[in-house]
PDB file of C-alpha atoms in Angstrom:
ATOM      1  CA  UNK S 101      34.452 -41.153  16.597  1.00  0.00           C
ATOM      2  CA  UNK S 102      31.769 -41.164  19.106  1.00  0.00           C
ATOM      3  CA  UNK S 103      29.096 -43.357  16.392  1.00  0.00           C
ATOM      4  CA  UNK S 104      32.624 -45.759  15.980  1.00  0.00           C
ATOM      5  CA  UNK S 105      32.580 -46.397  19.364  1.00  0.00           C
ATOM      6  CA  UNK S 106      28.785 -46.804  20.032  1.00  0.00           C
ATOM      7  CA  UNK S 107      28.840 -49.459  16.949  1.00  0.00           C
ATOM      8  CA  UNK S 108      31.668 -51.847  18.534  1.00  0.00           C
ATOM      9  CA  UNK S 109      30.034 -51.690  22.090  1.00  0.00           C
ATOM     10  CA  UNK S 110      27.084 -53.043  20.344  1.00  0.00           C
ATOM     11  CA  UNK S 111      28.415 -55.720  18.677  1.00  0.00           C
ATOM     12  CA  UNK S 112      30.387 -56.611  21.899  1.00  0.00           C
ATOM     13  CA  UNK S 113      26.968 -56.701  23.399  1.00  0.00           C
ATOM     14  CA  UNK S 114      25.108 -58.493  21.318  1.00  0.00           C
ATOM     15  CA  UNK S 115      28.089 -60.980  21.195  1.00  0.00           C
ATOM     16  CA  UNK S 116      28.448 -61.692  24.693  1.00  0.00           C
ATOM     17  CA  UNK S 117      25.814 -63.971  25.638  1.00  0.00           C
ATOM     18  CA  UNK S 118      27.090 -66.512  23.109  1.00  0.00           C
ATOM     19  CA  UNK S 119      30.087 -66.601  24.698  1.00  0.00           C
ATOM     20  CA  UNK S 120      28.985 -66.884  27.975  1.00  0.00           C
ATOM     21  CA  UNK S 121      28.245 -70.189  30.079  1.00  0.00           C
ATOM     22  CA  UNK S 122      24.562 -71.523  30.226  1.00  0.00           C
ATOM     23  CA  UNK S 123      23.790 -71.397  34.129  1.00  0.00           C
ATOM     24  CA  UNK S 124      23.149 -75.300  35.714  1.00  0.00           C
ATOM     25  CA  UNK S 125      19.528 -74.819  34.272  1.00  0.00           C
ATOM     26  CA  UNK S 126      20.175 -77.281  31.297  1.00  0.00           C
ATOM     27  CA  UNK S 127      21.995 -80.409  34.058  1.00  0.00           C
ATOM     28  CA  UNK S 128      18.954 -79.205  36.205  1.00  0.00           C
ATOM     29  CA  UNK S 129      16.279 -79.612  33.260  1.00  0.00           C
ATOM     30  CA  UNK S 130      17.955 -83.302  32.341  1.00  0.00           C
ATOM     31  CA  UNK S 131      18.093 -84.118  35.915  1.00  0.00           C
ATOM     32  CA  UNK S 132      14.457 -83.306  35.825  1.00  0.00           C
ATOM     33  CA  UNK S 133      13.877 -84.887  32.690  1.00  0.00           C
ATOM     34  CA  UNK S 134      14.769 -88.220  34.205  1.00  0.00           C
ATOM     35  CA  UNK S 135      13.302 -88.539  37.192  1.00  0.00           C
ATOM     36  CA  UNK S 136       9.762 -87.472  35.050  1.00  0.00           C
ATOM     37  CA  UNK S 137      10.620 -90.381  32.732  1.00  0.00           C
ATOM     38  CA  UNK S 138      11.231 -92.632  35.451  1.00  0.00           C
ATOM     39  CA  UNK S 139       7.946 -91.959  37.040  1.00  0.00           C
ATOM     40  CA  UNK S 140       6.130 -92.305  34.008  1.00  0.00           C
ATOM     41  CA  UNK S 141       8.059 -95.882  33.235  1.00  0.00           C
ATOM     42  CA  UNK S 142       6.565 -96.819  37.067  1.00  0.00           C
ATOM     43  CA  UNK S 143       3.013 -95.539  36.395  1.00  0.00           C
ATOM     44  CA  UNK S 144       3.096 -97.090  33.253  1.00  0.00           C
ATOM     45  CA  UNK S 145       4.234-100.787  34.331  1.00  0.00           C
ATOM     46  CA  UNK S 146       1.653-100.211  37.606  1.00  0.00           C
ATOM     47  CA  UNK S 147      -1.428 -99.597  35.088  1.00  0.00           C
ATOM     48  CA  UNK S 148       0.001-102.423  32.916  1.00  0.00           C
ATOM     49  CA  UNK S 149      -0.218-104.913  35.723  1.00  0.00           C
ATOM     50  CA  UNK S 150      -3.736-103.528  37.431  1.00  0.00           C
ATOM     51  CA  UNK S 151      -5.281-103.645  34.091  1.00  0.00           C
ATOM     52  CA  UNK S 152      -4.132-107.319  33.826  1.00  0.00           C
ATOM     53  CA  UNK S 153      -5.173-108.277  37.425  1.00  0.00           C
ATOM     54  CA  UNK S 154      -8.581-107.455  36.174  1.00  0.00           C
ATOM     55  CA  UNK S 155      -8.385-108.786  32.778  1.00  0.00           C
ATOM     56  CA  UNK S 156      -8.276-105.915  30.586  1.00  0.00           C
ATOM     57  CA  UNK S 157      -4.165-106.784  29.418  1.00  0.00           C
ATOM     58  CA  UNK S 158      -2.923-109.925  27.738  1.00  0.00           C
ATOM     59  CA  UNK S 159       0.129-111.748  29.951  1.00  0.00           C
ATOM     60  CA  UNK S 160       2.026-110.795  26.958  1.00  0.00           C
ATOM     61  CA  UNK S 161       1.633-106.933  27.868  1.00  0.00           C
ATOM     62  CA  UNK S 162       2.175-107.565  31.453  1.00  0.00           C
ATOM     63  CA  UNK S 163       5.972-109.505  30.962  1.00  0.00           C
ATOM     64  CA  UNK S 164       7.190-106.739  28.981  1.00  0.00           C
ATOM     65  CA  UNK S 165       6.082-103.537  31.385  1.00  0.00           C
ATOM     66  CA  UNK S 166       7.143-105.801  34.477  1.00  0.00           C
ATOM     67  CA  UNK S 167      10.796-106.080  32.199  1.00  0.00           C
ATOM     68  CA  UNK S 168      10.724-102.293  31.494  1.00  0.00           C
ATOM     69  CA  UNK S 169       9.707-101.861  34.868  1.00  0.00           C
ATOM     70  CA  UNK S 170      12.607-103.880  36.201  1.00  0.00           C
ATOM     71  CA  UNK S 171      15.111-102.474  33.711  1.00  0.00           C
ATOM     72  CA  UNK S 172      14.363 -98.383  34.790  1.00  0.00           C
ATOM     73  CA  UNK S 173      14.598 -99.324  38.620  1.00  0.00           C
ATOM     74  CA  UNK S 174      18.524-101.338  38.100  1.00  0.00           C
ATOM     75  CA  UNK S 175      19.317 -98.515  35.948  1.00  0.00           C
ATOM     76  CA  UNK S 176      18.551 -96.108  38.294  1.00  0.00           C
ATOM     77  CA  UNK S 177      20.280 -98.473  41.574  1.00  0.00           C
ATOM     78  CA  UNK S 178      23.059 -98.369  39.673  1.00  0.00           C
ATOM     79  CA  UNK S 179      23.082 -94.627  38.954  1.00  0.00           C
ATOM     80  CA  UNK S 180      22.420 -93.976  42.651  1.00  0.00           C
ATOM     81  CA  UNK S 181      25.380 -96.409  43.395  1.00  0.00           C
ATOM     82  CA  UNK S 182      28.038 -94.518  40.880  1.00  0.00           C
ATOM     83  CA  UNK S 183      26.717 -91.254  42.575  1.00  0.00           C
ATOM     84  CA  UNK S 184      27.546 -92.895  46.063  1.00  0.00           C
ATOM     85  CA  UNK S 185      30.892 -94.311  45.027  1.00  0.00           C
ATOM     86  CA  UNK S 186      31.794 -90.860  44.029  1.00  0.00           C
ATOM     87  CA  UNK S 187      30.610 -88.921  46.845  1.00  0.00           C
ATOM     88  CA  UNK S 188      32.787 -91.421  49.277  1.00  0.00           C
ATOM     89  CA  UNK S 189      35.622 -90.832  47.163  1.00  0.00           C
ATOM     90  CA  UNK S 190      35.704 -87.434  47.417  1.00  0.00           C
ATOM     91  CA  UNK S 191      35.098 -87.748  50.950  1.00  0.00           C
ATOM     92  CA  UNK S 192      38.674 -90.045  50.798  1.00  0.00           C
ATOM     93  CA  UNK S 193      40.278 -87.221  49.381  1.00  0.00           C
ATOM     94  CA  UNK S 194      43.278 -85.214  51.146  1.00  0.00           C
ATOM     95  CA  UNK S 195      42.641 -81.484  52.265  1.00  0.00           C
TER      96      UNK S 195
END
């Protein structure tokens, strides 16, 4: 009876941690994730356009980081806003 009961703690056990909740670590590692793209999108557009200050990049090159450039900072306005807009309405909310 004693073996029985060793085997089923066990397999509780080893069971457990896929039933348990992740901690934040993954929303913390996408969080991350993003603000490490959107740096690189900024570096990337800023060597883009100092490389064609001094001729190294065709205009063509330049348009299309300054439009990838522009199109990372609205997205991430517009995040911030949402983020905002949420924090004041929880603010609104009754105790």
């Amino acid at each position: 009876m004693e073996i029985k009961g060793l085997s089923v703690a066990q397999k509780y056990a080893a069971a457990r941690p896929a039933t348990e909740p992740e901690e934040h670590a993954g929303a913390l590692n996408a969080a991350k994730n993003v603000a490490l793209d959107f740096a690189a999108a900024l570096a990337e557009g800023e060597e883009t356009a100092k490389a064609a200050m001094i001729g190294n990049a065709d205009p063509h090159s330049l348009v299309t980081a300054l439009a990838q450039t522009e199109l990372v900072v609205e997205t991430a306005v517009t995040v911030r806003n949402k983020v905002v807009e949420a924090y004041q309405e929880i603010l609104r909310m009754p105790v």
